[in-house]
Tab-separated table of C-alpha atoms in Angstrom:
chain	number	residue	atom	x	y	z
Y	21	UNK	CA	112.988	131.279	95.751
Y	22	UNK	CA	109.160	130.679	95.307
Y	23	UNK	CA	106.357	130.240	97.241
Y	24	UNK	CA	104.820	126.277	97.113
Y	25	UNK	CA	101.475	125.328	98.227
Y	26	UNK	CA	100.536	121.931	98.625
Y	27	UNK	CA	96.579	120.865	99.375
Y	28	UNK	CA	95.782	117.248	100.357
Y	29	UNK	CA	92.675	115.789	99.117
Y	30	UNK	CA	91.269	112.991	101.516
Y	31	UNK	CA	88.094	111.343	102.448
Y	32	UNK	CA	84.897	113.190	103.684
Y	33	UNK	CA	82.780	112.213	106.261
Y	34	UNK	CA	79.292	113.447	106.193
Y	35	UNK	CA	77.881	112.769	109.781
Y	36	UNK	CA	81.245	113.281	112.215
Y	37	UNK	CA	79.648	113.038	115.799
Y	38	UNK	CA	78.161	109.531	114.510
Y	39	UNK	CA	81.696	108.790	112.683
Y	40	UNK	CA	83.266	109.720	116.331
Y	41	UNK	CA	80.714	107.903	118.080
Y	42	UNK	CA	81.104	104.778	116.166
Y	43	UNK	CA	85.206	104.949	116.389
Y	44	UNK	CA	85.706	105.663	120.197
Y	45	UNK	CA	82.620	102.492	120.340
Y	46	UNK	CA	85.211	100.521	118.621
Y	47	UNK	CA	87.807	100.614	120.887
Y	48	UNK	CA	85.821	99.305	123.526
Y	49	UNK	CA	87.281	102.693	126.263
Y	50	UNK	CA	84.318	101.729	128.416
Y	51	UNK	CA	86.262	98.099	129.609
Y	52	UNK	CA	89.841	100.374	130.525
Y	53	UNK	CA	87.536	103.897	131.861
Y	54	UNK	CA	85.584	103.228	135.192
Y	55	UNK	CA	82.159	105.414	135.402
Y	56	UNK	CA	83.310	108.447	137.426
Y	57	UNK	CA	87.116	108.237	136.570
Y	58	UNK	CA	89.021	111.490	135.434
Y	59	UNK	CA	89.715	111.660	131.645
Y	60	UNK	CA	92.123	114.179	130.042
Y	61	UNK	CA	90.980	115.439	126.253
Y	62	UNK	CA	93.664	117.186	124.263
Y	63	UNK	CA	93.583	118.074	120.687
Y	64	UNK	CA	96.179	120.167	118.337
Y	65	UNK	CA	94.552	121.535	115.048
Y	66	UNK	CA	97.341	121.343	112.727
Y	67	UNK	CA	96.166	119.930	109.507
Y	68	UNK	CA	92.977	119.010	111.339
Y	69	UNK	CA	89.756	119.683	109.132
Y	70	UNK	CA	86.702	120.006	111.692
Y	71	UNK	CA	88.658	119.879	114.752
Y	72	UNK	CA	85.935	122.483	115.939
Y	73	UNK	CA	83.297	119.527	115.499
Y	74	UNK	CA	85.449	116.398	116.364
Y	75	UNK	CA	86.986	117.784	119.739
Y	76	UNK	CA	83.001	118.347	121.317
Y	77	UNK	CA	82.049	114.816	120.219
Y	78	UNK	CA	85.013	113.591	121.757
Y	79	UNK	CA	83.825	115.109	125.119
Y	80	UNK	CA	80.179	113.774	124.513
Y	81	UNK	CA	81.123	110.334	124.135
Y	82	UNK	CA	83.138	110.495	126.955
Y	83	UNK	CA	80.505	112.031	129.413
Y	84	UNK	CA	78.176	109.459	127.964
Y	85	UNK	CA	80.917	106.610	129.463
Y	86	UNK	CA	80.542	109.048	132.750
Y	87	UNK	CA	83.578	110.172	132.882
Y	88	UNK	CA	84.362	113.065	135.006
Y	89	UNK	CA	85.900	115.894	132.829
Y	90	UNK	CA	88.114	118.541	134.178
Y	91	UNK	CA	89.571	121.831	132.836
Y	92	UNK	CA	93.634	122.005	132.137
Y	93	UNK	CA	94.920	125.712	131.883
Y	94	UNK	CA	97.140	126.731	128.977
């Protein structure tokens, strides 16, 4: 038996709150989520690389919709 390691090499994004920005602006959320409507966020960080910067631009671009954000417990 032996230990195996495997590393994936992918693309890098230098600004990611723009690169979030400009994806969730893509796919037009505004037209389907009403001002004021409840929106669940989940994220899992399993093979995620800046998951700590992606999840919080996530939540900005949906406040900026006005979405109403809530807390789930674990």
């Amino acid at each position: 038996m032996f230990r195996l390691k495997q590393r994936l090499e992918g693309p890098t994004l230098g600004d990611i709150p723009a690169t979030v920005r400009e994806s969730l602006g893509s796919l037009r959320l505004q037209v389907r989520v009403k001002p004021r409507e409840t929106v669940a966020i989940t994220s899992g960080s399993r093979g995620i690389a800046n998951i700590d910067r992606i999840t919080p631009a996530v939540v900005a671009k949906s406040a900026a919709n006005g979405t109403e954000k809530v807390r789930a417990p674990w």
